[in-house]
XYZ file of C-alpha atoms in Angstrom:
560
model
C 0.000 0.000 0.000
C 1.202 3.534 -0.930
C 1.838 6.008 1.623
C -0.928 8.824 2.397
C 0.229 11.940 0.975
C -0.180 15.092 2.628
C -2.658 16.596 -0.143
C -4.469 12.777 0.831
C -4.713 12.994 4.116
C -6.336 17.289 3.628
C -9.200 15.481 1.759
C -9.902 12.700 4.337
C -10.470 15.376 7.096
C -12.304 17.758 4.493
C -14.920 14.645 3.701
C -15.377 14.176 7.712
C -15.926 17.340 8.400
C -17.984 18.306 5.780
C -21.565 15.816 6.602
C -21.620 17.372 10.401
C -21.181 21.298 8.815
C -23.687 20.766 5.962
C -26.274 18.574 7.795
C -26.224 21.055 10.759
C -29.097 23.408 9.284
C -31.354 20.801 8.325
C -30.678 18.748 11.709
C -32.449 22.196 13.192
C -34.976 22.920 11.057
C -36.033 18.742 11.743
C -36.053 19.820 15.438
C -38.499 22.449 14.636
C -40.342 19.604 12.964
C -40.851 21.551 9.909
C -41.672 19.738 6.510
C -38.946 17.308 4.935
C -39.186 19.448 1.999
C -38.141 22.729 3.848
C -34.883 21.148 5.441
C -34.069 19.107 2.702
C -33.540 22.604 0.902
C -32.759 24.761 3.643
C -30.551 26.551 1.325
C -33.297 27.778 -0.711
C -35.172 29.174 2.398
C -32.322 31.034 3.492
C -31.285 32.582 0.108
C -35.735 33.774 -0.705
C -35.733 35.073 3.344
C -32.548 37.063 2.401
C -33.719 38.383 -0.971
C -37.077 39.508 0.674
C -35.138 41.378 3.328
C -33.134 42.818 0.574
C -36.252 43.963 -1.051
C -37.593 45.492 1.647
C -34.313 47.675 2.523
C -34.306 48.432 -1.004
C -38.121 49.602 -0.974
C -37.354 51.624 2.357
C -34.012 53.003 1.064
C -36.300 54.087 -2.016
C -39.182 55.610 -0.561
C -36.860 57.584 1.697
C -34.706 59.244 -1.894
C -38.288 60.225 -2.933
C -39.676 62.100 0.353
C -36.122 63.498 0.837
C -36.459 64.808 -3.201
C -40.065 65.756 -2.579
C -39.067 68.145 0.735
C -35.815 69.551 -1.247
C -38.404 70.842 -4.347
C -40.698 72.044 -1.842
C -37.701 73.658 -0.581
C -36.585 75.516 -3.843
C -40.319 75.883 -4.965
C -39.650 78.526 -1.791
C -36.664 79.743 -1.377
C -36.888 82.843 -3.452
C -37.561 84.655 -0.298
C -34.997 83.597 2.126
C -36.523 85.377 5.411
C -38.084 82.389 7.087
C -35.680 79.765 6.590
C -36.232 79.715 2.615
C -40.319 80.536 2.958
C -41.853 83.251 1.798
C -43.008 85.329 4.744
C -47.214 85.409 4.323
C -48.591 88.263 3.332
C -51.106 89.214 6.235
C -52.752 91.783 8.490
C -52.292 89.932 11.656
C -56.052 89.376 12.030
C -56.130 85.777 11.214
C -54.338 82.779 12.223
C -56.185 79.991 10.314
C -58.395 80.447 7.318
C -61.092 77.405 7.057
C -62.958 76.772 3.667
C -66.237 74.344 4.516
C -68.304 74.966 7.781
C -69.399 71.026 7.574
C -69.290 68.997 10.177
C -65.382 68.676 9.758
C -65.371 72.979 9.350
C -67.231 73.628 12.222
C -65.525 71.306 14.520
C -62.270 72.577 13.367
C -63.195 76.216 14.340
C -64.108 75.843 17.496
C -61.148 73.516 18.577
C -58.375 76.135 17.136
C -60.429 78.642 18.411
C -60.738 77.441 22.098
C -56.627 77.526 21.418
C -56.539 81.089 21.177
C -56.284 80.871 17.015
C -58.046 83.247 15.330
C -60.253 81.520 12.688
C -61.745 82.759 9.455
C -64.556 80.900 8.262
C -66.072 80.955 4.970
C -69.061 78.329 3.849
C -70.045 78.562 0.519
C -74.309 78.155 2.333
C -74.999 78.962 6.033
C -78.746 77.913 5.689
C -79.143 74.407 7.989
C -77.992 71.634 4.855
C -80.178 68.846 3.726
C -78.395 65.526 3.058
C -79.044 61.598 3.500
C -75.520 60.498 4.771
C -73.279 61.954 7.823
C -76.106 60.817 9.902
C -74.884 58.536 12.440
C -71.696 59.325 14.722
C -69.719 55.870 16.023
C -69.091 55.684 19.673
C -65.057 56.134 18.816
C -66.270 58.982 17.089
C -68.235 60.147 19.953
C -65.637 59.688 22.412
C -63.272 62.238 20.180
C -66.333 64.647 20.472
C -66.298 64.851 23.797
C -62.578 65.503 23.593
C -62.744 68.665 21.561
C -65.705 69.558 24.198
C -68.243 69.291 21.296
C -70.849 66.697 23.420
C -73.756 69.274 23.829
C -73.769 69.694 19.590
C -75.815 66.525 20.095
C -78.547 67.550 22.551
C -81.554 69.171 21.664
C -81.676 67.796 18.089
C -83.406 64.675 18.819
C -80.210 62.396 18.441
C -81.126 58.945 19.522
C -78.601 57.136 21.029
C -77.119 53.906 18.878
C -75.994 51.058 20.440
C -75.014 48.198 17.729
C -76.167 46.663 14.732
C -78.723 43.976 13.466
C -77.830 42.046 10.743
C -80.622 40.573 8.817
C -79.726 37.714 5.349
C -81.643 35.261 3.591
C -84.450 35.264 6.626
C -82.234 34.987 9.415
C -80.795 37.868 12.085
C -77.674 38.351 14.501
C -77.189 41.350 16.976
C -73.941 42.972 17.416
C -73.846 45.245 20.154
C -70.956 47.719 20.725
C -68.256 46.585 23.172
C -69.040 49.286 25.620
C -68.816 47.536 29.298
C -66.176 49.653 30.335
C -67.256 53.128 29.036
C -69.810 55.281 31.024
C -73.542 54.692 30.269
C -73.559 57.901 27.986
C -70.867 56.444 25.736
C -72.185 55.511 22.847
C -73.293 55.810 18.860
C -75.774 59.105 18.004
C -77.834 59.260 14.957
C -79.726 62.253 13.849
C -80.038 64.735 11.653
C -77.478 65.667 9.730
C -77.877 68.969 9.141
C -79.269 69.857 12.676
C -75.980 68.561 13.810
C -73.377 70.976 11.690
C -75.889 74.046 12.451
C -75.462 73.485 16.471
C -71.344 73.448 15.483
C -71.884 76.662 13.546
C -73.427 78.343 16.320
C -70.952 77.279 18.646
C -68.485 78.470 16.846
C -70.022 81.744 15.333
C -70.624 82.119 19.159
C -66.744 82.443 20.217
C -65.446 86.121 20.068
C -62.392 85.089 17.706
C -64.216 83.090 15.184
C -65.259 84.570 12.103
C -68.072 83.122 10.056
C -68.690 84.385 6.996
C -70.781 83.009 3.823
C -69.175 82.902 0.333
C -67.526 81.242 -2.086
C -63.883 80.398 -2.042
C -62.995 80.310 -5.662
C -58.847 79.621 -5.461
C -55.705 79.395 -3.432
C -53.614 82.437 -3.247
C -49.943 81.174 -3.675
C -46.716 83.300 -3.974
C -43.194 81.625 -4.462
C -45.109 77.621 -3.753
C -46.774 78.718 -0.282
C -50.423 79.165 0.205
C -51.148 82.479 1.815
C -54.900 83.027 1.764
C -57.915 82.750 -0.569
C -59.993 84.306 -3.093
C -63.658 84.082 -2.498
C -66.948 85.705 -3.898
C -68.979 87.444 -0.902
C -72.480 87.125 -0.457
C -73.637 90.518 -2.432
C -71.291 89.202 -5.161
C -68.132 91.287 -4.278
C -64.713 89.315 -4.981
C -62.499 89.590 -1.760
C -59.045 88.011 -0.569
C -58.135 86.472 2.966
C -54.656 86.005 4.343
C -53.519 83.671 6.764
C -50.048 81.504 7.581
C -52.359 78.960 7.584
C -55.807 77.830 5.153
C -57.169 74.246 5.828
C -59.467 72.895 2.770
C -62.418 71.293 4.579
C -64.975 72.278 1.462
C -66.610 68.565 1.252
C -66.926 65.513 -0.914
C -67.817 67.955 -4.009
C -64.280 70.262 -3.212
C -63.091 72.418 -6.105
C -59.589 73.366 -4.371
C -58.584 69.768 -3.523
C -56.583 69.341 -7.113
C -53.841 71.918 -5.843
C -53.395 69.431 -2.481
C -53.399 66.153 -3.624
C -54.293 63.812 -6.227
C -57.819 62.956 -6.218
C -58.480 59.378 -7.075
C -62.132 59.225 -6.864
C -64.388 56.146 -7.440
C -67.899 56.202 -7.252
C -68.810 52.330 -6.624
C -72.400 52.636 -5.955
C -75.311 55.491 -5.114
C -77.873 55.664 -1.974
C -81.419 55.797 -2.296
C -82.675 57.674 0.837
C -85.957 57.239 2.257
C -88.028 58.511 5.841
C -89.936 55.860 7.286
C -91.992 57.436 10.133
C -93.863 56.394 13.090
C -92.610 52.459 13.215
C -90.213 50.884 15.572
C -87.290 49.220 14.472
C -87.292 45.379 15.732
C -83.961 45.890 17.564
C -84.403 49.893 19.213
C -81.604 51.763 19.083
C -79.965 49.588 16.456
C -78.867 50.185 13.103
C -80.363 47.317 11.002
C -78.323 46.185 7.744
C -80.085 43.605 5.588
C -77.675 41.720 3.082
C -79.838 42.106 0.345
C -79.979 40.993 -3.619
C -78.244 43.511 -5.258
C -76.374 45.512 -2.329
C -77.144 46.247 1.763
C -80.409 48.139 2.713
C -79.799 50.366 6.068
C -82.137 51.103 8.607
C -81.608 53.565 11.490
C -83.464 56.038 13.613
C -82.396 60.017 13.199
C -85.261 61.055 15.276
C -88.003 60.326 18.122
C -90.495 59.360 15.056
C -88.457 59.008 12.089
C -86.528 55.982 10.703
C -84.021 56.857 7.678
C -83.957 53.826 5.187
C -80.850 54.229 2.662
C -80.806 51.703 -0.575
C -77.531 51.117 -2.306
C -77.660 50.730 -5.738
C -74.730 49.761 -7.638
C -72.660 51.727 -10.060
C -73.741 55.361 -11.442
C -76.850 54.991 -12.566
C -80.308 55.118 -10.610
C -83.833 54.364 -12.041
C -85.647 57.765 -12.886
C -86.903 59.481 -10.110
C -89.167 61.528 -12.315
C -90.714 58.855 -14.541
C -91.632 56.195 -11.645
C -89.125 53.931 -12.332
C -87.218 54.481 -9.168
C -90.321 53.788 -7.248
C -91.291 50.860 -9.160
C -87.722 49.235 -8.570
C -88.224 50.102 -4.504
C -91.577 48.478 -4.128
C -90.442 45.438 -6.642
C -86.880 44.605 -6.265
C -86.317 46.200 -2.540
C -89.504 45.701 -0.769
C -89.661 41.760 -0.781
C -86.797 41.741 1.000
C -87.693 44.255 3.907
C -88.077 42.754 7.373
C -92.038 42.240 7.658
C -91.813 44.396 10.666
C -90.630 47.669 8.227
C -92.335 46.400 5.180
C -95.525 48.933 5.129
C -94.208 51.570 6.466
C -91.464 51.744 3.976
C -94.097 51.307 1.254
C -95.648 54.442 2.330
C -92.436 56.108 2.121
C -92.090 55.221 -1.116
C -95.659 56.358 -1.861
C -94.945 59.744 0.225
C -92.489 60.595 -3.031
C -89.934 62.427 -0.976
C -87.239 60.123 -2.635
C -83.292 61.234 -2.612
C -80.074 60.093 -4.098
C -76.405 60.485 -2.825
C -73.809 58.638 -5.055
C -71.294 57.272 -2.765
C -67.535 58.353 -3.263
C -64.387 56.833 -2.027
C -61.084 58.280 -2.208
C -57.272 57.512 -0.272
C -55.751 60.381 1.098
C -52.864 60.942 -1.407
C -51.422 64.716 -0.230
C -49.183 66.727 -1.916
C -47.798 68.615 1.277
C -47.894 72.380 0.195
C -46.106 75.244 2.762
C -49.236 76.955 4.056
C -52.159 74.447 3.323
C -54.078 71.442 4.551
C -56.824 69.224 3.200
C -59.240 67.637 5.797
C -62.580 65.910 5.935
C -64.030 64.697 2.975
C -62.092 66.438 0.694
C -59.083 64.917 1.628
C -60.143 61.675 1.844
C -63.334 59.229 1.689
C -64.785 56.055 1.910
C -68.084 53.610 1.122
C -70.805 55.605 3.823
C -71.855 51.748 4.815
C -70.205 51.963 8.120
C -70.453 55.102 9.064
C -66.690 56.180 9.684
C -66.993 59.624 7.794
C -67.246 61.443 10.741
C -65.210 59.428 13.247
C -62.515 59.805 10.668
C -62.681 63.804 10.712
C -62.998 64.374 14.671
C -60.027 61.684 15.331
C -58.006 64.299 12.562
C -59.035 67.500 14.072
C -58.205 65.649 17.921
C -54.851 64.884 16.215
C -54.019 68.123 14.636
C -55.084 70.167 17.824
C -52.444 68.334 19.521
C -49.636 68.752 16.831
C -50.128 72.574 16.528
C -50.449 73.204 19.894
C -46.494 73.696 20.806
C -46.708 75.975 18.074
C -47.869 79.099 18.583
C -46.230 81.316 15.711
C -48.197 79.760 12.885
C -46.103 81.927 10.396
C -42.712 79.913 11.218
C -43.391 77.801 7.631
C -40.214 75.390 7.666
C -41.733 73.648 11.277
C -45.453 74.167 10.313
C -44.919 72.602 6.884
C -43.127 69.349 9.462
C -46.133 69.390 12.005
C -48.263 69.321 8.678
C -46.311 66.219 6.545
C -46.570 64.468 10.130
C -49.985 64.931 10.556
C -50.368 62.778 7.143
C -48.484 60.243 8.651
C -49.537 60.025 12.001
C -53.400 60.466 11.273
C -52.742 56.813 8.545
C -53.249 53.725 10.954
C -56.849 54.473 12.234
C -58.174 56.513 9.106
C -56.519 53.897 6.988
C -58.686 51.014 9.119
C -61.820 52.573 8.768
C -61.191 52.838 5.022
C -60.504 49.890 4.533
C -62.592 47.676 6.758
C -65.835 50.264 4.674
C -63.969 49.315 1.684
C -63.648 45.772 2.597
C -67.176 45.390 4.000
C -69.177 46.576 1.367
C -67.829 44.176 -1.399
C -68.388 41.292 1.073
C -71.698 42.487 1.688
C -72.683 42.551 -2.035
C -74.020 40.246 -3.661
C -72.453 37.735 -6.422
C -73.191 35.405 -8.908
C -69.342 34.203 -7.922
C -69.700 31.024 -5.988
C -66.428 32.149 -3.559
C -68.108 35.150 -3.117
C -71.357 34.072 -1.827
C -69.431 31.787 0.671
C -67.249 34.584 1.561
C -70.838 36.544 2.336
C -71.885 33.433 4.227
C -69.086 33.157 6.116
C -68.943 36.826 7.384
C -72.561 36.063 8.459
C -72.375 33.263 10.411
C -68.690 34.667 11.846
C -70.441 37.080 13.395
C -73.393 35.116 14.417
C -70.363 33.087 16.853
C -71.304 35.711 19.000
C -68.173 36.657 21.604
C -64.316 36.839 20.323
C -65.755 36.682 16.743
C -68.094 39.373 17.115
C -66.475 41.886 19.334
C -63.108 42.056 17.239
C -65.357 43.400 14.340
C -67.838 45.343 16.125
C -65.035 46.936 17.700
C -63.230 48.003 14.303
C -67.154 48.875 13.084
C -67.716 51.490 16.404
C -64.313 53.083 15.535
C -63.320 52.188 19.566
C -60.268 49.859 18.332
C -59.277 51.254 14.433
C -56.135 48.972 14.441
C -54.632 47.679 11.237
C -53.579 44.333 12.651
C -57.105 43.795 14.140
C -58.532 44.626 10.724
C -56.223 41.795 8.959
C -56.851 39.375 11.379
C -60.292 39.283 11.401
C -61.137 39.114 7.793
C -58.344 36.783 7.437
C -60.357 35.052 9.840
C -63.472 35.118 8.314
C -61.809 33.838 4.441
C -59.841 30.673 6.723
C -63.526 30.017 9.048
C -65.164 30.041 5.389
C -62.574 27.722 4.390
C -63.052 25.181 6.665
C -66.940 24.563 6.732
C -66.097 23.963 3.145
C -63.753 21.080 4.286
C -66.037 19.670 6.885
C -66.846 16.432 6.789
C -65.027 15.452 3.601
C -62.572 17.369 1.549
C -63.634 17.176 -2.351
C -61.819 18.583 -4.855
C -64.377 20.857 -5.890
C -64.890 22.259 -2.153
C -60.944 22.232 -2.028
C -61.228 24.434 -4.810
C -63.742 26.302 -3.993
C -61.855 26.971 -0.598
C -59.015 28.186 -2.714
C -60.753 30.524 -4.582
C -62.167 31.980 -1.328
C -59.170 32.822 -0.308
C -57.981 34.600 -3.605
C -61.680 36.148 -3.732
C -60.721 37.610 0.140
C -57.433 38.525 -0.838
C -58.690 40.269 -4.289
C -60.861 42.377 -1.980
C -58.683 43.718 0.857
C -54.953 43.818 -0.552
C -56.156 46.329 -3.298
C -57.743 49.197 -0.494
C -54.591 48.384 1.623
C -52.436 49.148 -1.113
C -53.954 52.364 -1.970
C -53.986 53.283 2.100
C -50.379 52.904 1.796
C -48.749 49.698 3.383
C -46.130 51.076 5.220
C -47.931 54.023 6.309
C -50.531 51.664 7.598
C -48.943 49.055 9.028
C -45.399 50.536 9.762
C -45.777 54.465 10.044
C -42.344 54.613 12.545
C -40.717 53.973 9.182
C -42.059 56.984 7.423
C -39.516 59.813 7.851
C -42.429 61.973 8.448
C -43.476 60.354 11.718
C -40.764 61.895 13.176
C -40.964 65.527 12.434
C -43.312 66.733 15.586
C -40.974 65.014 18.469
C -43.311 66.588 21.128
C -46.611 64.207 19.360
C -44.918 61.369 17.476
């Protein structure tokens, strides 16, 4: 026998070392008791975990070039006049501290929380008389609890606003309650319904009523910028005469129908469907002080009291387009199509509404916030952002933005120092996505679920979401919670309809597994993930989900 060589007796030790080094990965993923296939290619794993981590650095190391581009043009846009840091000083009397277009519900409220701060507000709304609309009707208890905040509570009394206390759920002949999660608020806490425009007039005379609040009627017809800051507005008086306002700052708050909102943002609206509003009067409602949602053939039908005798009753209709109000045809498709599917207990007296004639439409818009941050300027309320009116978050949405802004602007008392107002402003975008963000999304969401479909993974989806929340308990409160605005949390969001799309899932399963439920199961799943990864997308994922990564988050140290 030959001698070993050295170059030998190298490979020997390489070949005995080298089963303990390469099986040592494996060996742990098998104590994890993961699948053979995952340890048997534990390489694989490794090298798609580190190229999604890659991606994601990547996509954070991206989105942070563009806001830091995005400030520096906002930056040169103003540094023709260097006296405040590169911002234009604003050209103003002194008189006014904060211009605000829209005395709406989102307006008004504003007003008299920067005016309680010692700001000196400038309102002008485009129509003073008391408005007359079908939506922004019914106030969440989360919502409610972030009137009471701003000190608003007593906008409520004396308007008849009944006090709300869950939902009723009615489909295919067969009803669940869901009552708001309210054990450990006081016994005042919870949802009010009324009448709109009662509401917004009490917050106009509160405000109109504070000695440095100016409300004024006209019509705001632009911006006024110099060197890219806003300074003030043009508007049209009441006798017609064309005036100009100044300000260091003018919030937008002019509504769902906004004509200024184009210079702010981009404006990506979507009409999905339209409501058909009706006044039933005199009749209880089987569950009192419920709102009632029937799951109805084409879209939900809503139910809820705004008064001691009157019930409103809003159809959804799909898409653009209504049946003639003029001709009959809208009334012929209410006492056909909708009526039959009425609880028996609501049935005649919303025939007689429909005979009464005093029929309205609303077309339902939805929009993400998407905000250009401009030096001087803010959007808020529904013409910054909107969503499907089924769950009523409009105005929880607004008050938990005003709560928020209150608190960011409050350290600052010069309102003409642009470089830190335009910060507090960019982090107000930021800080106001996780719960605005949840509301959209779980109205987004809800309605499409709701809806009917010819799709088979869409009616068990609708199913599903039923009988979820007919478990009563864990399965109801999560949602209910979301619904009420009390617990607007991303994660809770996820989970739950998650939860909903894998309960589906498994009824299809039960007892026996056949390909065609398997199937079905699958496409369940895609159907529920078709649905909510869209509206989360357009939200903004990070922003949602991870706003402590947005540079923004950072810029008002004394909030964030």
């Amino acid at each position: 026998m030959l001698p070993k060589t050295n170059h030998t007796r190298e490979r020997e030790r390489e070949k005995r070392y080298e089963p303990a080094i390469s099986s040592s990965l494996p060996l742990a993923f098998m104590e994890f008791g993961l699948p053979t296939v995952i340890y048997q290619n534990y390489h694989l794993l490794v090298s798609a975990v580190a190229l999604i981590l890659g991606f994601v650095l990547l996509y954070s190391l991206r989105s942070n070039v563009k806001a830091r581009r995005r400030s520096e043009e906002i930056g040169r846009r103003s540094s023709k006049n260097s006296g405040n840091d590169g911002f234009p000083v604003p050209e103003t009397d002194g008189s006014t501290d904060v211009i605000i277009v829209g005395a709406g519900v989102a307006g008004a409220a504003l007003a008299c929380t920067l005016a309680k701060d010692g700001r000196r507000v400038h309102v002008i709304e485009r129509d003073l008389t008391e408005p007359d609309r079908i939506v922004g009707e019914l106030l969440q208890p989360g919502g409610y609890l972030k009137l009471i905040e701003l000190g608003l509570e007593d906008c409520v009394d004396g308007i008849e606003a009944q006090q709300v206390f869950g939902y009723a759920i009615y489909m295919d002949g067969r009803n669940t309650k869901l009552s708001y999660p309210l054990e450990k608020y006081d016994a005042n806490i919870s949802g009010r319904s009324f009448h709109n425009g009662r509401f917004i007039q009490q917050m106009r005379e509160k405000a109109a009523s504070l000695p440095n609040v100016k409300l004024e009627q006209g019509t705001v017809t632009s911006l006024l910028e110099k060197n890219g800051r806003v300074q003030g507005v043009s508007y049209k008086s009441k006798d017609g005469q064309v005036m100009t306002a100044y300000a260091p700052l003018t919030i937008v708050c002019d509504g769902c129908f906004s004509n200024l909102r184009r210079s702010l943002c981009k404006p990506k609206v979507e009409v999905p469907s339209c409501f058909v509003g009706l006044v039933l009067e005199n009749v209880d409602l089987p569950y009192a002080n419920h709102g009632h949602v029937i799951l109805a053939d084409p879209s939900p039908i809503l139910f809820y009291p705004i008064s001691n005798t009157e019930v409103r009753c809003l159809v959804d209709v799909p898409g653009q387009k209504v049946p003639s109000i003029s001709n009959g045809e809208m009334a012929n498709y209410l006492k056909t199509v909708v009526a039959p599917q009425i609880p028996p207990e609501l049935y005649d007296a919303f025939v007689a509404a429909v005979d009464k004639g005093n029929i309205r439409t609303m077309p339902n818009r939805s929009m993400p916030a998407d905000p250009q941050p401009t030096p001087g300027a803010l959007l808020m309320g529904d013409a910054f952002n909107m969503r499907h009116p089924l769950t009523g978050g409009g105005m929880t949405v607004a008050l938990s933005d005003i709560v928020l802004l209150r608190d960011l602007l409050r350290p600052l008392r010069d309102l003409s120092d642009a470089p830190t107002l335009l910060n507090y402003l960019e982090c107000f975008y930021t800080l106001r996505k996780p719960v605005s963000s949840t509301i959209n999304t779980l109205a987004g969401a809800l309605y499409r679920v709701f809806c009917a479909s010819p799709d088979p993974a869409r009616k068990e989806m609708r199913n599903a979401c039923f009988d979820y929340l007919s478990l009563g308990g864990f399965c109801a409160e999560g949602p209910i919670s979301l619904l009420s605005g009390l617990n607007p949390r991303p994660l809770v969001l996820f989970f739950h309809f998650f939860a909903v799309a894998i309960y589906g899932v498994g009824r299809l399963l039960i007892p026996f597994p056949s390909p065609k439920r398997l199937w079905l199961g699958a496409r369940l799943i895609s159907s529920a993930s078709g649905i909510i990864f869209p509206i989360i997308k357009s939200e903004g994922v990070r922003q949602m989900f991870f706003p402590v990564t947005v540079p923004a988050y950072y810029r008002a140290p004394t909030v964030a």
